[in-house]
mmCIF file of C-alpha atoms (C1' of nucleotides) in Angstrom:
data_model
loop_
_atom_site.group_PDB
_atom_site.id
_atom_site.type_symbol
_atom_site.label_atom_id
_atom_site.label_comp_id
_atom_site.label_asym_id
_atom_site.label_seq_id
_atom_site.Cartn_x
_atom_site.Cartn_y
_atom_site.Cartn_z
ATOM 1 C CA MET A 1 0.063 -0.204 -0.395
ATOM 2 C CA ARG A 2 2.645 2.535 1.166
ATOM 3 C CA GLU A 3 5.688 2.291 -1.175
ATOM 4 C CA ASP A 4 7.813 4.682 0.838
ATOM 5 C CA ASP A 5 7.652 2.404 3.572
ATOM 6 C CA SER A 6 9.172 -0.245 1.672
ATOM 7 C CA ASN A 7 11.651 2.563 0.048
ATOM 8 C CA TRP A 8 12.457 3.812 3.495
ATOM 9 C CA PHE A 9 13.413 0.217 4.817
ATOM 10 C CA SER A 10 15.802 -0.775 1.954
ATOM 11 C CA LYS A 11 17.560 2.969 1.935
ATOM 12 C CA TRP A 12 17.387 2.418 5.731
ATOM 13 C CA GLU A 13 19.569 -0.806 5.554
ATOM 14 C CA ASP A 14 21.793 0.228 2.518
ATOM 15 C CA ASP A 15 24.373 2.337 4.390
ATOM 16 C CA LEU A 16 24.301 -0.031 7.548
ATOM 17 C CA PRO A 17 27.722 -0.127 9.440
ATOM 18 C CA SER A 18 27.996 -4.017 9.805
ATOM 19 C CA PRO A 19 28.123 -5.193 13.828
ATOM 20 C CA GLU A 20 31.567 -5.921 13.772
ATOM 21 C CA ASP A 21 31.809 -1.794 13.471
ATOM 22 C CA LEU A 22 29.154 -0.908 16.038
ATOM 23 C CA MET A 23 29.408 -3.342 18.130
ATOM 24 C CA PRO A 24 30.908 -2.463 21.940
ATOM 25 C CA LEU A 25 30.670 -6.168 22.582
ATOM 26 C CA SER A 26 32.722 -6.378 25.165
ATOM 27 C CA GLN A 27 29.907 -4.050 27.068
ATOM 28 C CA THR A 28 27.653 -5.963 26.827
ATOM 29 C CA LEU A 29 29.018 -9.291 28.352
ATOM 30 C CA ILE A 30 29.370 -7.530 31.745
ATOM 31 C CA SER A 31 26.582 -8.963 33.530
ATOM 32 C CA PRO A 32 24.625 -5.667 35.070
ATOM 33 C CA HIS A 33 25.530 -7.111 38.352
ATOM 34 C CA LEU A 34 28.644 -6.622 38.169
ATOM 35 C CA ALA A 35 28.556 -3.836 35.918
ATOM 36 C CA ILE A 36 27.440 -2.147 39.208
ATOM 37 C CA ALA A 37 29.477 -3.142 41.703
ATOM 38 C CA PHE A 38 32.445 -2.532 39.713
ATOM 39 C CA ASP A 39 31.188 0.769 38.853
ATOM 40 C CA ILE A 40 31.079 0.198 35.223
ATOM 41 C CA GLN A 41 29.133 1.532 32.848
ATOM 42 C CA THR A 42 27.502 -0.597 30.458
ATOM 43 C CA PRO A 43 24.584 0.394 28.196
ATOM 44 C CA ASN A 44 22.777 -2.861 28.841
ATOM 45 C CA THR A 45 22.611 -1.898 32.650
ATOM 46 C CA TYR A 46 19.498 -1.493 32.835
ATOM 47 C CA THR A 47 18.424 -5.089 32.478
ATOM 48 C CA SER A 48 17.997 -4.730 36.248
ATOM 49 C CA LEU A 49 19.308 -1.681 37.530
ATOM 50 C CA GLN A 50 18.708 1.731 37.506
ATOM 51 C CA GLN A 51 22.235 3.298 36.491
ATOM 52 C CA PRO A 52 21.403 5.444 33.507
ATOM 53 C CA PRO A 53 24.593 5.442 31.002
ATOM 54 C CA PRO A 54 26.673 8.156 30.814
ATOM 55 C CA ILE A 55 24.963 10.353 28.087
ATOM 56 C CA SER A 56 21.663 10.682 30.048
ATOM 57 C CA THR A 57 21.328 13.243 32.801
ATOM 58 C CA PRO A 58 21.966 13.043 36.211
ATOM 59 C CA SER A 59 19.531 15.089 37.649
ATOM 60 C CA SER A 60 16.653 12.374 36.126
ATOM 61 C CA GLN A 61 18.049 9.729 38.436
ATOM 62 C CA PRO A 62 14.883 8.842 40.382
ATOM 63 C CA ASN A 63 16.750 6.926 42.507
ATOM 64 C CA SER A 64 20.080 7.776 42.067
ATOM 65 C CA GLY A 65 20.016 8.305 46.184
ATOM 66 C CA GLU A 66 20.412 4.757 46.244
ATOM 67 C CA PHE A 67 23.465 4.826 44.396
ATOM 68 C CA ASP A 68 24.785 7.284 46.753
ATOM 69 C CA SER A 69 25.825 4.292 48.913
ATOM 70 C CA PRO A 70 29.561 3.888 49.096
ATOM 71 C CA GLU A 71 29.570 0.040 50.295
ATOM 72 C CA LEU A 72 28.012 -1.228 46.796
ATOM 73 C CA GLY A 73 28.506 -4.918 46.428
ATOM 74 C CA ALA A 74 26.465 -6.439 48.720
ATOM 75 C CA ASP A 75 24.176 -3.808 48.413
ATOM 76 C CA ALA A 76 23.535 -4.474 44.516
ATOM 77 C CA ASP A 77 22.264 -7.380 44.099
ATOM 78 C CA GLU A 78 19.356 -5.562 46.512
ATOM 79 C CA GLN A 79 19.267 -2.582 44.025
ATOM 80 C CA ALA A 80 19.370 -5.400 40.724
ATOM 81 C CA ARG A 81 15.890 -6.721 42.249
ATOM 82 C CA THR A 82 14.473 -3.396 43.454
ATOM 83 C CA LEU A 83 14.924 -0.862 40.169
ATOM 84 C CA LYS A 84 12.815 -0.572 37.805
ATOM 85 C CA ARG A 85 13.628 -1.116 34.594
ATOM 86 C CA PRO A 86 13.005 1.266 31.559
ATOM 87 C CA ARG A 87 9.777 1.678 29.978
ATOM 88 C CA LEU A 88 9.348 -0.613 26.380
ATOM 89 C CA VAL A 89 8.464 1.378 23.540
ATOM 90 C CA TRP A 90 7.129 -1.497 20.900
ATOM 91 C CA THR A 91 7.953 -0.319 17.610
ATOM 92 C CA PRO A 92 6.452 -1.317 14.727
ATOM 93 C CA GLN A 93 9.668 -3.929 14.665
ATOM 94 C CA LEU A 94 9.252 -5.488 17.889
ATOM 95 C CA HIS A 95 5.442 -5.393 17.185
ATOM 96 C CA LYS A 96 5.351 -7.657 14.126
ATOM 97 C CA ARG A 97 8.385 -10.069 16.552
ATOM 98 C CA PHE A 98 5.060 -10.537 18.992
ATOM 99 C CA VAL A 99 2.738 -10.682 16.074
ATOM 100 C CA ASP A 100 5.180 -13.336 14.502
ATOM 101 C CA ALA A 101 5.069 -15.641 17.557
ATOM 102 C CA VAL A 102 1.615 -15.859 18.215
ATOM 103 C CA ALA A 103 1.143 -16.457 14.771
ATOM 104 C CA HIS A 104 3.689 -19.151 15.693
ATOM 105 C CA LEU A 105 1.720 -20.016 18.264
ATOM 106 C CA GLY A 106 -1.850 -19.945 17.473
ATOM 107 C CA ILE A 107 -3.613 -16.847 18.828
ATOM 108 C CA LYS A 108 -5.322 -19.012 21.588
ATOM 109 C CA SER A 109 -2.701 -21.008 23.099
ATOM 110 C CA ALA A 110 -0.842 -17.475 22.949
ATOM 111 C CA VAL A 111 0.479 -16.632 26.128
ATOM 112 C CA PRO A 112 2.664 -14.097 27.574
ATOM 113 C CA LYS A 113 5.317 -16.287 28.867
ATOM 114 C CA THR A 114 5.920 -18.269 25.502
ATOM 115 C CA ILE A 115 5.628 -15.185 23.369
ATOM 116 C CA MET A 116 8.181 -13.550 25.455
ATOM 117 C CA GLN A 117 10.113 -16.800 24.991
ATOM 118 C CA LEU A 118 9.720 -17.094 21.767
ATOM 119 C CA MET A 119 10.028 -13.440 20.585
ATOM 120 C CA SER A 120 13.093 -13.685 22.337
ATOM 121 C CA VAL A 121 14.213 -9.807 23.001
ATOM 122 C CA ASP A 122 16.613 -9.917 25.892
ATOM 123 C CA GLY A 123 15.233 -7.680 28.093
ATOM 124 C CA LEU A 124 11.789 -8.141 27.454
ATOM 125 C CA THR A 125 9.510 -9.524 30.125
ATOM 126 C CA ARG A 126 7.045 -11.697 30.615
ATOM 127 C CA GLU A 127 5.136 -8.648 31.739
ATOM 128 C CA ASN A 128 5.586 -6.516 28.752
ATOM 129 C CA VAL A 129 4.354 -8.909 26.722
ATOM 130 C CA ALA A 130 1.296 -9.493 28.714
ATOM 131 C CA SER A 131 -0.224 -6.232 28.835
ATOM 132 C CA HIS A 132 0.920 -5.761 24.792
ATOM 133 C CA LEU A 133 -0.752 -8.682 24.595
ATOM 134 C CA GLN A 134 -3.816 -7.703 26.706
ATOM 135 C CA LYS A 135 -3.840 -4.573 24.179
ATOM 136 C CA TYR A 136 -3.543 -6.563 21.533
ATOM 137 C CA ARG A 137 -6.036 -8.690 21.676
ATOM 138 C CA LEU A 138 -8.725 -5.748 21.762
ATOM 139 C CA TYR A 139 -7.446 -4.334 19.136
ATOM 140 C CA LEU A 140 -8.405 -7.930 17.439
ATOM 141 C CA LYS A 141 -11.464 -7.801 19.150
ATOM 142 C CA ARG A 142 -12.156 -4.592 16.819
ATOM 143 C CA MET A 143 -10.810 -5.648 14.570
ATOM 144 C CA GLN A 144 -13.214 -8.884 14.441
ATOM 145 C CA GLY A 145 -16.302 -7.067 14.686
ATOM 146 C CA LEU A 146 -15.535 -4.570 12.084
ATOM 147 C CA SER A 147 -13.228 -6.425 9.463
ATOM 148 C CA SER A 148 -15.451 -5.403 6.814
ATOM 149 C CA THR A 149 -15.080 -1.401 7.191
ATOM 150 C CA GLY A 150 -11.179 -1.173 8.743
ATOM 151 C CA PRO A 151 -9.662 -0.331 11.363
ATOM 152 C CA ALA A 152 -11.609 2.290 13.487
ATOM 153 C CA GLY A 153 -11.046 3.885 17.141
ATOM 154 C CA ASP A 154 -7.797 4.721 18.164
ATOM 155 C CA PRO A 155 -5.858 5.598 15.955
ATOM 156 C CA ALA A 156 -2.712 5.668 17.597
ATOM 157 C CA THR A 157 -2.750 2.129 18.511
ATOM 158 C CA ASP A 158 -4.066 1.399 15.018
ATOM 159 C CA HIS A 159 -0.876 2.959 13.662
ATOM 160 C CA LEU A 160 1.296 0.202 15.665
ATOM 161 C CA PHE A 161 -0.555 -2.764 15.021
ATOM 162 C CA ALA A 162 -1.612 -1.990 11.444
ATOM 163 C CA SER A 163 1.991 -1.981 10.927
ATOM 164 C CA SER A 164 2.250 -5.682 11.321
ATOM 165 C CA PRO A 165 -0.402 -7.334 9.167
ATOM 166 C CA VAL A 166 -2.741 -9.391 11.137
ATOM 167 C CA PRO A 167 -2.759 -13.208 10.475
ATOM 168 C CA ALA A 168 -5.933 -13.314 8.225
ATOM 169 C CA HIS A 169 -6.621 -16.894 11.018
ATOM 170 C CA PHE A 170 -6.437 -14.134 13.797
ATOM 171 C CA LEU A 171 -9.641 -13.237 12.846
ATOM 172 C CA HIS A 172 -11.645 -16.362 12.102
ATOM 173 C CA GLN A 173 -12.677 -18.145 15.313
ATOM 174 C CA GLY A 174 -11.726 -21.629 15.560
ATOM 175 C CA ARG A 175 -8.974 -21.698 13.684
ATOM 176 C CA PRO A 176 -6.366 -24.530 14.688
ATOM 177 C CA ASN A 177 -3.038 -23.351 15.686
ATOM 178 C CA SER A 178 -0.988 -21.967 12.615
ATOM 179 C CA ASP A 179 1.503 -24.606 12.296
ATOM 180 C CA HIS A 180 1.595 -23.816 9.026
ATOM 181 C CA TYR A 181 1.721 -19.960 9.433
ATOM 182 C CA LEU A 182 5.720 -18.965 8.659
ATOM 183 C CA PRO A 183 5.686 -16.803 11.831
ATOM 184 C CA TYR A 184 9.411 -15.884 11.310
ATOM 185 C CA VAL A 185 11.051 -14.043 8.372
ATOM 186 C CA PRO A 186 13.361 -16.049 6.580
ATOM 187 C CA VAL A 187 16.916 -16.689 7.785
ATOM 188 C CA ALA A 188 17.966 -14.481 5.157
ATOM 189 C CA ALA A 189 16.216 -11.717 5.837
ATOM 190 C CA LEU A 190 16.720 -12.374 9.488
ATOM 191 C CA HIS A 191 20.127 -11.523 8.948
ATOM 192 C CA HIS A 192 19.496 -8.052 7.470
ATOM 193 C CA GLN A 193 17.635 -7.428 10.978
ATOM 194 C CA GLN A 194 19.641 -8.331 12.370
ATOM 195 C CA GLN A 195 21.802 -5.928 10.943
ATOM 196 C CA GLN A 196 19.360 -3.503 11.266
ATOM 197 C CA MET A 197 19.346 -4.191 14.974
ATOM 198 C CA ALA A 198 23.247 -3.640 14.997
ATOM 199 C CA ALA A 199 23.080 -0.695 13.196
ATOM 200 C CA VAL A 200 21.041 0.906 15.822
ATOM 201 C CA ALA A 201 22.961 -0.501 18.405
ATOM 202 C CA GLY A 202 25.778 1.836 16.940
ATOM 203 C CA TYR A 203 24.098 5.124 17.502
ATOM 204 C CA HIS A 204 24.728 5.508 20.938
ATOM 205 C CA GLY A 205 23.137 8.674 20.796
ATOM 206 C CA GLN A 206 23.780 9.469 17.279
ATOM 207 C CA LEU A 207 20.807 9.283 15.231
ATOM 208 C CA GLN A 208 21.668 10.436 11.919
ATOM 209 C CA PRO A 209 17.861 11.133 10.358
ATOM 210 C CA ARG A 210 17.728 9.293 7.277
ATOM 211 C CA TYR A 211 17.799 6.628 9.569
ATOM 212 C CA GLY A 212 14.008 7.777 10.636
ATOM 213 C CA GLN A 213 12.464 7.819 13.721
ATOM 214 C CA ILE A 214 14.365 5.485 15.900
ATOM 215 C CA GLY A 215 11.202 3.814 18.423
ATOM 216 C CA HIS A 216 10.353 6.429 20.827
ATOM 217 C CA PHE A 217 12.319 8.207 23.806
ATOM 218 C CA GLY A 218 10.319 8.928 26.156
ATOM 219 C CA SER A 219 8.244 11.540 25.132
ATOM 220 C CA PRO A 220 6.293 9.294 21.530
ATOM 221 C CA ARG A 221 5.262 12.563 20.297
ATOM 222 C CA ASN A 222 8.036 15.089 20.459
ATOM 223 C CA GLY A 223 9.815 13.642 17.971
ATOM 224 C CA GLN A 224 12.625 14.479 19.696
ATOM 225 C CA PHE A 225 15.464 12.276 19.253
ATOM 226 C CA GLU A 226 17.284 11.519 22.419
ATOM 227 C CA HIS A 227 20.047 8.617 23.258
ATOM 228 C CA PRO A 228 19.190 5.571 21.492
ATOM 229 C CA LEU A 229 21.927 2.515 23.266
ATOM 230 C CA LEU A 230 20.798 -0.541 21.770
ATOM 231 C CA ASN A 231 22.771 -3.110 22.215
ATOM 232 C CA ARG A 232 23.160 -6.059 20.273
ATOM 233 C CA GLN A 233 23.615 -9.051 23.159
ATOM 234 C CA ASN A 234 23.667 -12.500 22.963
ATOM 235 C CA GLN A 235 22.313 -13.094 19.677
ATOM 236 C CA GLN A 236 21.919 -16.287 17.650
ATOM 237 C CA VAL A 237 20.033 -17.384 14.611
ATOM 238 C CA MET A 238 18.766 -20.049 14.092
ATOM 239 C CA ASN A 239 17.118 -21.921 10.814
ATOM 240 C CA ARG A 240 14.437 -22.959 12.130
ATOM 241 C CA VAL A 241 10.651 -21.930 11.766
ATOM 242 C CA GLY A 242 10.166 -20.358 14.961
ATOM 243 C CA ALA A 243 13.245 -21.058 16.580
ATOM 244 C CA PRO A 244 13.912 -17.282 17.952
ATOM 245 C CA VAL A 245 17.117 -15.539 17.431
ATOM 246 C CA ARG A 246 17.958 -13.503 20.408
ATOM 247 C CA ASN A 247 18.097 -9.812 19.943
ATOM 248 C CA SER A 248 18.432 -6.973 22.533
ATOM 249 C CA VAL A 249 16.188 -4.497 23.823
ATOM 250 C CA ASP A 250 18.239 -1.713 25.874
ATOM 251 C CA ASP A 251 17.565 1.461 27.480
ATOM 252 C CA PHE A 252 16.645 4.917 26.299
ATOM 253 C CA GLU A 253 16.388 8.206 29.039
ATOM 254 C CA SER A 254 14.399 10.804 27.968
ATOM 255 C CA ALA A 255 14.754 14.009 28.708
ATOM 256 C CA ASN A 256 13.014 13.940 31.107
ATOM 257 C CA GLY A 257 13.995 11.557 32.677
ATOM 258 C CA ARG A 258 12.127 8.412 31.688
ATOM 259 C CA LYS A 259 13.887 5.532 31.081
ATOM 260 C CA VAL A 260 12.284 3.895 28.263
ATOM 261 C CA LEU A 261 13.556 0.588 26.496
ATOM 262 C CA THR A 262 12.541 0.122 22.099
ATOM 263 C CA LEU A 263 13.860 -1.875 20.214
ATOM 264 C CA PHE A 264 14.576 -0.506 15.982
ATOM 265 C CA PRO A 265 14.174 2.822 14.108
ATOM 266 C CA THR A 266 10.152 2.960 13.413
ATOM 267 C CA GLY A 267 10.932 4.632 9.705
ATOM 268 C CA ASP A 268 7.441 4.832 9.811
ATOM 269 C CA ASP A 269 5.435 8.382 10.329
ATOM 270 C "C1'" DT B 1 3.604 -20.714 43.365
ATOM 271 C "C1'" DG B 2 3.463 -19.775 39.181
ATOM 272 C "C1'" DT B 3 0.911 -17.389 35.205
ATOM 273 C "C1'" DG B 4 -2.671 -15.163 32.867
ATOM 274 C "C1'" DG B 5 -5.676 -12.016 32.105
ATOM 275 C "C1'" DA B 6 -8.695 -7.725 33.236
ATOM 276 C "C1'" DA B 7 -8.312 -3.721 35.939
ATOM 277 C "C1'" DT B 8 -6.164 -0.050 37.386
ATOM 278 C "C1'" DA B 9 -2.342 3.456 37.749
ATOM 279 C "C1'" DT B 10 1.181 6.288 36.272
ATOM 280 C "C1'" DT C 1 -1.805 7.814 25.400
ATOM 281 C "C1'" DA C 2 1.164 3.820 26.024
ATOM 282 C "C1'" DT C 3 2.927 0.607 29.027
ATOM 283 C "C1'" DA C 4 3.174 -1.105 33.572
ATOM 284 C "C1'" DT C 5 2.066 -2.927 38.083
ATOM 285 C "C1'" DT C 6 -1.793 -4.960 40.959
ATOM 286 C "C1'" DC C 7 -5.540 -8.643 41.803
ATOM 287 C "C1'" DC C 8 -7.300 -12.339 41.695
ATOM 288 C "C1'" DA C 9 -8.926 -16.614 39.567
ATOM 289 C "C1'" DC C 10 -7.039 -20.548 38.148
#
DNA sequence: TGTGGAATAT
DNA sequence: TATATTCCAC
């Protein structure tokens, strides 16, 4: 339908640096606990810790007081448990992965935990998925209700959900699990996708406009770029349908101090 | 006890 | 409004 979408996509992917060029991979290998314990700042300490990356606004640390203690070490575990993770932003790419996973599982048997496992995105939690699934089901319900008239209702939500086509059988009651449905893009395409992720990962706050908007960092609609700190971590490409590709979601912090997780540029808007 | 899902909060 | 969190049934 929208040709510029594909144009954007291919363009966007053309100039991607190779993963080798942009991966501070060693950093991603440092566990959040270690990072905190040794006062190492890594982009992915978000995993369970709030310690923001160096580029973040110092005054925007809601829990900075907890880190004032000179004695980390034993407290690191406690902090890791209690600190909040950044808010996840469901980019179209991430949502697509979600849809793929749901499609693979079958709409009936797709539950947060299995979806999460199938998506295999680092940092993604069951709660993230459950919350998104809840809304997606409402969307599907709406779609079922007015499938002849097309999407209606919440435009913002639909925009995201419409970014990945709803597998036809989602809208059909009683359709059995879709083992025949090919949820994941082919391996070759996965390579592209991974390079894209890596490319995004490499930017570390130096976004270039031609990459389009990278997710929405904290302030979804203000069009401002913040600090993308995506890091590829532990990627595994598998060649079976439905086998997971491990991606990563890393942290961002918007100017207002709100941390946000996201994945991939949205490329639309 | 862990999970799913709806309701509610932020 | 989008996402997180809470609550409760299973």
